[in-house]
Coordinates of C-alpha atoms in Angstrom, one line a residue:
M8 CA -90.3 -3.4 -88.8
I9 CA -92.2 -1.5 -86.0
K10 CA -95.5 -2.6 -88.0
F11 CA -94.3 -6.1 -87.9
L12 CA -93.8 -6.2 -84.2
R13 CA -97.2 -4.4 -83.5
G14 CA -98.9 -7.0 -85.8
L15 CA -97.3 -9.8 -84.0
F16 CA -98.0 -8.7 -80.5
E17 CA -101.6 -8.1 -81.4
S18 CA -102.3 -11.4 -83.1
S19 CA -100.2 -13.2 -80.4
R20 CA -102.0 -14.0 -76.6
L21 CA -100.1 -11.4 -75.1
S22 CA -102.2 -8.6 -76.3
R23 CA -105.2 -10.0 -74.5
N24 CA -105.4 -8.8 -70.7
T25 CA -102.4 -6.9 -71.0
T26 CA -102.5 -4.9 -67.9
P27 CA -103.0 -7.5 -65.4
K28 CA -99.9 -9.4 -67.0
L29 CA -97.6 -6.4 -67.1
V30 CA -98.4 -5.8 -63.3
S31 CA -97.9 -9.2 -62.4
I32 CA -94.4 -9.3 -64.3
L33 CA -93.6 -6.1 -62.5
F34 CA -94.8 -7.6 -59.2
A35 CA -92.6 -10.7 -59.4
I36 CA -89.5 -8.7 -60.3
V37 CA -89.8 -6.1 -57.4
L38 CA -90.7 -9.3 -54.9
Y39 CA -87.5 -11.1 -56.4
I40 CA -85.4 -8.0 -55.8
Y41 CA -86.6 -7.5 -52.3
V42 CA -86.0 -11.2 -51.0
M43 CA -82.5 -11.2 -52.7
G44 CA -81.8 -8.0 -50.8
E45 CA -82.8 -9.6 -47.6
V46 CA -81.7 -13.2 -48.0
N47 CA -78.7 -12.6 -49.9
P48 CA -77.5 -8.5 -49.7
E49 CA -74.1 -6.8 -50.8
I50 CA -71.8 -6.8 -48.1
E51 CA -67.9 -5.9 -47.6
K52 CA -65.0 -7.9 -45.8
E53 CA -61.3 -6.9 -45.2
L54 CA -58.8 -9.6 -46.0
N55 CA -55.2 -9.2 -43.9
N56 CA -51.9 -10.5 -44.4
I57 CA -52.5 -11.3 -48.4
K58 CA -48.8 -12.1 -49.6
V59 CA -47.5 -10.2 -52.5
N60 CA -46.1 -12.3 -55.1
I61 CA -42.9 -10.7 -56.4
L62 CA -42.4 -11.3 -60.2
N63 CA -39.2 -11.6 -62.3
K64 CA -37.1 -12.2 -58.8
E65 CA -34.5 -14.2 -61.3
E66 CA -33.8 -11.1 -63.3
V67 CA -33.2 -9.0 -59.8
E68 CA -30.6 -12.1 -59.0
N69 CA -28.8 -12.3 -62.4
S70 CA -27.9 -8.6 -61.9
G71 CA -26.2 -9.0 -58.8
L72 CA -28.7 -7.1 -56.5
V73 CA -30.3 -8.3 -53.0
F74 CA -33.3 -7.1 -51.3
I75 CA -32.6 -5.3 -48.4
D76 CA -34.3 -5.2 -45.0
Q77 CA -37.1 -7.4 -46.4
N78 CA -38.1 -9.4 -49.4
E79 CA -41.5 -10.7 -48.6
F80 CA -44.4 -8.2 -48.3
T81 CA -48.2 -8.5 -47.4
V82 CA -51.1 -6.1 -47.8
N83 CA -54.9 -5.9 -46.7
V84 CA -57.5 -6.2 -49.4
K85 CA -61.2 -5.0 -48.7
V86 CA -63.4 -6.7 -50.7
S87 CA -67.4 -6.2 -51.5
G88 CA -70.0 -9.0 -53.1
K89 CA -73.2 -11.0 -52.4
K90 CA -73.0 -12.1 -49.1
N91 CA -73.1 -15.9 -50.2
E92 CA -70.0 -15.1 -52.5
I93 CA -68.1 -13.3 -49.7
Y94 CA -68.7 -16.0 -47.6
K95 CA -67.0 -18.3 -49.6
I96 CA -64.0 -15.8 -50.2
S97 CA -60.5 -16.4 -48.3
P98 CA -57.2 -14.6 -48.7
D99 CA -55.9 -17.2 -50.9
D100 CA -58.6 -16.3 -53.8
I101 CA -57.1 -12.6 -54.0
K102 CA -53.7 -12.5 -55.9
V103 CA -51.5 -9.8 -55.3
S104 CA -48.2 -9.4 -57.4
A105 CA -45.2 -6.7 -58.0
D106 CA -43.4 -6.9 -61.3
L107 CA -39.6 -6.1 -60.4
S108 CA -39.0 -6.1 -64.4
G109 CA -36.0 -3.4 -64.9
A110 CA -35.5 -2.7 -61.0
K111 CA -32.3 -1.3 -60.2
Q112 CA -29.9 -0.6 -57.0
G113 CA -31.7 1.8 -54.4
E114 CA -35.2 2.2 -53.8
N115 CA -37.9 0.8 -56.4
I116 CA -41.5 1.7 -55.9
K117 CA -43.9 -0.8 -57.4
T118 CA -47.9 -0.5 -58.0
L119 CA -49.5 -3.7 -56.8
Q120 CA -51.4 -5.7 -59.3
V121 CA -54.6 -7.6 -57.8
S122 CA -56.6 -10.5 -59.5
K123 CA -59.8 -11.7 -57.9
P124 CA -62.8 -13.8 -58.7
V125 CA -65.6 -12.8 -61.2
N126 CA -68.4 -11.9 -58.7
I127 CA -66.2 -9.9 -56.2
E128 CA -65.3 -6.3 -56.6
I129 CA -61.7 -4.6 -55.0
K130 CA -63.0 -1.8 -52.7
E131 CA -59.5 -0.9 -51.1
I132 CA -56.1 -2.1 -50.9
S133 CA -53.5 -1.1 -48.4
P134 CA -50.8 -0.2 -49.2
Q135 CA -51.4 0.4 -52.8
Q136 CA -47.6 0.1 -53.5
I137 CA -44.3 -1.4 -52.0
N138 CA -40.8 0.0 -51.7
V139 CA -38.4 -2.5 -52.7
R140 CA -35.0 -1.8 -51.7
L141 CA -32.1 -3.6 -53.7
D142 CA -28.6 -3.2 -53.1
K143 CA -25.3 -5.2 -54.9
I144 CA -23.4 -7.7 -52.9
I145 CA -19.9 -6.7 -51.7
K146 CA -17.1 -8.4 -49.9
T147 CA -14.1 -6.6 -47.7
Q148 CA -11.9 -7.6 -44.7
K149 CA -12.6 -6.1 -41.4
T150 CA -10.6 -5.9 -38.1
V151 CA -11.5 -8.1 -35.2
E152 CA -11.6 -6.5 -31.8
I153 CA -12.0 -8.0 -28.5
V154 CA -14.7 -6.2 -26.0
E155 CA -13.9 -6.8 -22.5
N156 CA -17.0 -7.0 -19.9
G157 CA -16.3 -6.5 -16.4
T158 CA -13.2 -5.4 -14.3
P159 CA -10.0 -7.8 -13.5
K160 CA -8.8 -8.1 -9.6
R161 CA -7.3 -5.0 -8.1
G162 CA -3.9 -4.4 -9.1
Y163 CA -3.9 -6.3 -12.6
E164 CA -5.1 -5.2 -15.8
T165 CA -5.5 -6.6 -19.1
G166 CA -2.9 -6.0 -21.8
T167 CA -3.2 -6.4 -25.7
P168 CA -5.0 -9.4 -27.0
Q169 CA -3.4 -11.5 -29.7
I170 CA -6.3 -12.6 -32.1
T171 CA -6.0 -15.1 -34.6
P172 CA -7.2 -14.2 -37.3
D173 CA -6.7 -10.5 -36.6
E174 CA -9.1 -9.9 -39.7
I175 CA -12.4 -11.8 -40.9
L176 CA -14.0 -11.4 -44.4
I177 CA -17.8 -10.1 -44.5
E178 CA -20.2 -10.1 -47.1
G179 CA -23.7 -8.6 -47.8
P180 CA -25.4 -5.8 -49.0
E181 CA -23.2 -2.9 -49.9
T182 CA -25.0 -0.4 -47.5
K183 CA -24.9 -2.7 -44.6
V184 CA -21.4 -4.1 -45.2
Q185 CA -20.0 0.0 -45.2
A186 CA -22.3 0.3 -41.9
V187 CA -20.0 -2.3 -40.5
A188 CA -17.1 -0.8 -38.1
K189 CA -15.6 -3.8 -36.9
V190 CA -16.1 -7.3 -36.1
I191 CA -16.0 -8.2 -32.3
G192 CA -15.8 -10.9 -30.0
E193 CA -16.7 -10.6 -26.1
I194 CA -14.7 -12.0 -23.1
N195 CA -15.6 -11.8 -19.4
V196 CA -12.9 -10.5 -17.5
D197 CA -14.3 -9.7 -14.4
G198 CA -12.2 -10.6 -11.2
I199 CA -9.3 -12.6 -13.2
D200 CA -5.8 -12.4 -12.3
E201 CA -4.1 -14.6 -14.8
N202 CA -4.0 -15.1 -18.7
I203 CA -7.0 -16.1 -20.8
R204 CA -7.1 -18.4 -23.6
R205 CA -10.2 -18.9 -25.5
N206 CA -11.9 -19.4 -28.8
V207 CA -14.6 -16.7 -29.1
P208 CA -17.5 -16.0 -31.5
V209 CA -17.7 -12.9 -33.6
K210 CA -20.2 -10.6 -35.1
A211 CA -20.2 -7.6 -37.3
V212 CA -21.2 -4.3 -35.6
D213 CA -21.5 -0.7 -36.3
S214 CA -19.8 2.3 -34.8
Q215 CA -22.0 2.2 -31.9
G216 CA -21.5 -1.5 -31.4
K217 CA -24.8 -2.4 -32.6
D218 CA -25.3 -5.8 -34.3
I219 CA -25.6 -5.5 -38.2
I220 CA -28.3 -7.8 -39.5
G221 CA -28.0 -9.1 -43.2
V222 CA -24.3 -9.4 -43.1
K223 CA -22.6 -12.7 -43.6
V224 CA -19.2 -13.3 -41.3
E225 CA -17.1 -16.0 -43.1
T226 CA -15.4 -16.8 -40.0
K227 CA -17.7 -17.4 -37.1
N228 CA -14.8 -17.4 -34.4
A229 CA -11.6 -16.3 -33.5
N230 CA -8.7 -17.7 -31.0
V231 CA -7.9 -15.2 -28.4
F232 CA -4.9 -14.9 -26.1
L233 CA -5.7 -12.1 -23.5
P234 CA -2.5 -11.4 -21.4
V235 CA -3.5 -10.2 -17.5
L236 CA -0.7 -7.8 -16.0
K237 CA 0.0 -7.0 -12.9
L238 CA 0.0 -2.9 -11.7
K239 CA 2.6 -1.7 -9.3
N240 CA 2.9 2.0 -8.1
I241 CA 6.7 3.4 -7.4
N242 CA 8.6 6.4 -6.6
I243 CA 10.6 8.1 -9.2
T244 CA 14.1 8.6 -8.1
P245 CA 16.3 11.3 -10.2
T246 CA 19.8 10.3 -10.9
I247 CA 22.2 13.5 -10.6
V248 CA 25.8 13.7 -11.7
G249 CA 28.4 16.5 -11.6
K250 CA 28.6 19.3 -9.2
P251 CA 27.1 22.7 -9.2
K252 CA 29.3 25.9 -9.9
E253 CA 31.8 26.5 -7.4
G254 CA 30.2 28.4 -4.4
Y255 CA 26.6 27.0 -5.2
K256 CA 24.7 24.3 -3.6
I257 CA 21.7 21.8 -4.7
T258 CA 19.1 23.0 -2.3
K259 CA 15.8 21.3 -3.7
I260 CA 14.9 18.5 -6.0
E261 CA 11.4 18.1 -7.2
V262 CA 10.1 15.1 -9.4
T263 CA 6.7 15.2 -11.3
P264 CA 5.1 12.9 -11.2
K265 CA 6.6 11.7 -7.9
N266 CA 5.6 8.1 -9.0
V267 CA 4.8 5.9 -12.0
T268 CA 2.5 3.2 -12.6
L269 CA 4.4 0.4 -13.9
R270 CA 2.4 -2.8 -15.7
G271 CA 3.8 -6.1 -16.8
K272 CA 4.2 -9.8 -16.1
E273 CA 4.2 -10.5 -12.3
A274 CA 7.7 -11.9 -12.1
F275 CA 9.0 -8.7 -13.7
I276 CA 6.8 -6.3 -11.8
D277 CA 7.9 -8.1 -8.4
S278 CA 11.5 -7.6 -8.9
V279 CA 11.2 -3.6 -9.1
K280 CA 12.2 -1.8 -5.8
E281 CA 12.7 1.6 -7.4
V282 CA 12.7 3.5 -10.7
I283 CA 15.4 5.6 -11.3
T284 CA 16.2 8.4 -14.3
K285 CA 18.7 8.4 -16.9
P286 CA 21.7 10.8 -15.4
I287 CA 21.0 14.7 -15.3
N288 CA 24.3 16.8 -15.4
V289 CA 24.4 19.4 -13.0
D290 CA 27.9 20.5 -13.8
D291 CA 28.4 24.2 -13.4
L292 CA 25.0 24.9 -12.5
D293 CA 24.4 28.1 -11.1
A294 CA 20.6 28.4 -11.7
T295 CA 17.2 26.3 -11.5
L296 CA 17.4 23.6 -13.8
V297 CA 14.1 21.9 -15.2
A298 CA 14.8 18.7 -17.4
S299 CA 12.8 16.0 -18.9
A300 CA 14.1 12.4 -17.9
N301 CA 13.9 9.1 -19.2
L302 CA 13.4 6.5 -16.9
V303 CA 15.6 3.3 -16.9
I304 CA 13.3 0.0 -16.7
D305 CA 13.1 -3.3 -18.3
S306 CA 12.0 -3.3 -21.7
N307 CA 9.2 -6.1 -20.5
I308 CA 7.7 -3.7 -18.6
E309 CA 5.1 -0.8 -19.5
T310 CA 4.4 2.6 -18.0
P311 CA 0.7 2.8 -19.7
Y312 CA -0.5 6.0 -17.8
L313 CA 2.8 8.2 -18.1
N314 CA 2.0 10.4 -21.2
D315 CA 5.1 12.6 -20.9
L316 CA 8.4 12.6 -19.7
P317 CA 8.9 13.0 -16.3
K318 CA 10.2 16.8 -15.2
I319 CA 12.8 17.0 -12.8
R320 CA 13.3 20.3 -11.1
I321 CA 16.8 20.9 -9.5
E322 CA 17.3 24.5 -7.7
V323 CA 20.4 25.7 -6.2
E324 CA 21.3 28.6 -4.2
K325 CA 24.7 30.6 -3.8
I326 CA 26.8 29.7 -0.6
E327 CA 27.0 32.5 1.9
T328 CA 28.5 32.7 5.3
K329 CA 27.5 33.8 8.5
E330 CA 29.9 34.2 11.7
F331 CA 29.3 33.7 15.5
T332 CA 31.6 35.0 18.1
F333 CA 32.1 32.7 21.4
K334 CA 34.3 33.6 24.7
A335 CA 36.7 30.7 25.9
N336 CA 34.8 30.4 29.2
Q337 CA 31.5 29.5 27.0
I338 CA 32.9 26.3 26.0
S339 CA 31.5 23.3 27.2
V340 CA 34.1 20.6 28.5
N341 CA 32.6 17.0 28.2
N342 CA 33.7 13.7 29.4
L343 CA 36.1 15.3 32.5
K344 CA 36.8 13.2 35.5
G345 CA 34.4 14.3 38.2
T346 CA 37.1 15.0 40.6
L347 CA 38.8 17.3 38.4
T348 CA 38.1 20.9 36.9
T349 CA 40.0 23.1 34.2
N350 CA 40.8 26.8 34.0
I351 CA 38.1 27.4 31.3
G352 CA 36.1 29.9 33.1
E353 CA 38.9 32.1 33.5
L354 CA 39.9 32.3 29.8
E355 CA 39.0 35.5 27.8
E356 CA 40.2 34.6 24.2
D357 CA 37.6 34.9 21.5
I358 CA 36.5 31.9 19.4
K359 CA 34.9 32.8 15.9
I360 CA 32.9 30.2 14.3
K361 CA 32.2 30.9 10.6
I362 CA 29.3 28.8 9.0
S363 CA 29.1 28.4 5.1
E364 CA 25.6 27.6 3.7
V365 CA 23.1 29.1 1.4
R366 CA 21.0 32.0 2.4
S367 CA 17.7 30.1 2.8
V368 CA 19.4 27.8 5.7
L369 CA 21.7 30.9 7.1
E370 CA 18.6 33.1 8.0
E371 CA 17.3 30.5 10.2
V372 CA 20.5 29.7 12.3
K373 CA 20.5 31.1 15.7
R374 CA 23.5 31.5 18.2
S375 CA 21.4 29.6 20.6
D376 CA 21.4 26.7 18.1
L377 CA 25.3 26.5 18.4
E378 CA 27.3 24.8 21.3
L379 CA 31.4 24.9 21.3
I380 CA 32.4 21.8 23.3
I381 CA 35.9 20.1 23.8
D382 CA 36.3 16.2 25.0
A383 CA 38.5 15.8 28.1
G384 CA 37.5 12.2 28.3
G385 CA 40.5 10.2 30.1
L386 CA 42.5 13.0 30.8
E387 CA 44.4 13.8 33.9
E388 CA 45.9 17.0 35.7
G389 CA 48.1 19.0 33.1
T390 CA 48.2 21.3 30.5
H391 CA 46.2 20.1 27.6
I392 CA 45.8 21.5 23.9
L393 CA 42.1 20.0 22.4
D394 CA 40.2 20.4 19.6
L395 CA 37.4 22.7 19.5
K396 CA 34.3 21.3 18.2
L397 CA 30.8 22.3 17.4
N398 CA 27.4 20.9 18.7
K399 CA 24.8 21.6 16.2
N400 CA 21.4 20.6 15.4
R401 CA 21.7 20.0 11.6
S402 CA 24.8 19.8 8.8
Y403 CA 26.1 22.5 7.1
E404 CA 28.1 23.2 4.0
N405 CA 31.0 24.1 5.8
I406 CA 32.4 24.7 9.5
E407 CA 35.3 26.7 10.2
I408 CA 36.3 27.6 13.9
T409 CA 39.2 29.8 14.6
P410 CA 41.3 28.9 16.5
K411 CA 40.9 25.2 15.9
D412 CA 42.1 24.2 19.3
I413 CA 42.9 25.7 22.6
E414 CA 45.1 25.1 25.7
I415 CA 43.7 24.7 29.3
E416 CA 44.8 23.5 32.6
I417 CA 43.4 20.5 34.2
F418 CA 43.5 20.3 38.0
K419 CA 42.1 18.6 40.9
K420 CA 38.8 20.6 42.6
E421 CA 40.0 22.5 45.7
D422 CA 37.5 20.4 48.0
E423 CA 39.6 17.0 46.8
E424 CA 42.7 18.6 47.5
D425 CA 41.5 19.2 51.0
I426 CA 40.4 15.8 51.7
D427 CA 43.6 14.4 50.4
G428 CA 45.7 16.5 52.7
V429 CA 43.8 15.5 55.6
L430 CA 44.2 11.8 54.4
N431 CA 47.8 12.2 53.8
E432 CA 49.0 14.3 57.0
T433 CA 51.3 12.7 59.5
I434 CA 50.0 12.9 63.0
P435 CA 52.8 13.2 66.1
I436 CA 52.2 10.4 68.5
D437 CA 51.9 12.8 71.1
R438 CA 48.7 14.1 69.5
I439 CA 47.0 10.8 69.5
I440 CA 44.4 10.7 72.2
D441 CA 44.0 7.7 74.1
M442 CA 40.8 6.2 73.5
P443 CA 38.6 4.7 76.1
G444 CA 39.6 1.2 76.9
S445 CA 42.8 1.7 75.8

């Protein structure tokens, strides 16, 4: 064969002037390569945001799965080739796909497949894989709550809203539905002092109140009635029944808390003048009593800030006695006519005053705080027996005065008697002195 080719070559015209011909061919090849390298060089180009074609979506949907977060993906592709080829290429010429065959619930990492024109090379694809997250569709009922924005008018407060429906069906990917804490509607209550009735849009949120995207709320609105109630702060008055043990007295009653905040419809609140407790029995009480007491209030009125029943503290003390002695001449005579006087200053009789009261009070009683008096109003001259009374600056449990009365003499003052004697004296005629001019 080799001999045949050699003979063919030698018999042909190529065997003549071989060297110049080979040099010419080589030069032509080099020149072509040079020209092509300068005129149509090899270059690179990056094509961005090329959409990934998802294959076998129907298989995913038929298995009851849906995409979570995203169902569209894009990639960036760097290509290379001759300048004239690269200039003509566009993102539509590069086909990127991901096959979801066999995809399951959860994360699915899929390697991308790329198809390209013949004269183009793929230098880089970013990312080379996509993470397709799939989840199954579920439905569930969620409670509807109302979020109030703002603050009602001073002295008013919102009550419990009435919501229709109070539960709403939501649907979506299991992980998203499970993240829904509740369905909420929002109402502006700033400065209000009357009830609100409104149709409110609702949405699904998580436990932090953030919107959950990708969950379908079957009912878009809820009818809401929001009552606006009046507040009133009022003192608590304890109701005490019975009597402490003989010889004892209630000295102090404390209520904790002293007052209570009422909440209700304005008509009910305005009608309340006081809040009393149910009766607390102190029969035979001889020591401090602390008792919880229920309040007597209308069933239409609430006590929203009263966490515990009021505590009633009732203190009792034993009654003791303290005795004071007065002289009769220390008695004050009141309402005596100005022309009369008495013999009270000459009496030496002792008057005893016995005051019964608890020790804490008796310790503060001084003799100077007491005054024995008798009332001589309307009396004339003569002997009179008058009741003794004690003029005091406070009341006491019991006061005993011994004796209870005193006998006194009332007579005219000496100066008054002398004047009356002069006025009533008969003057003899011979003592009448002639007056000038008579």
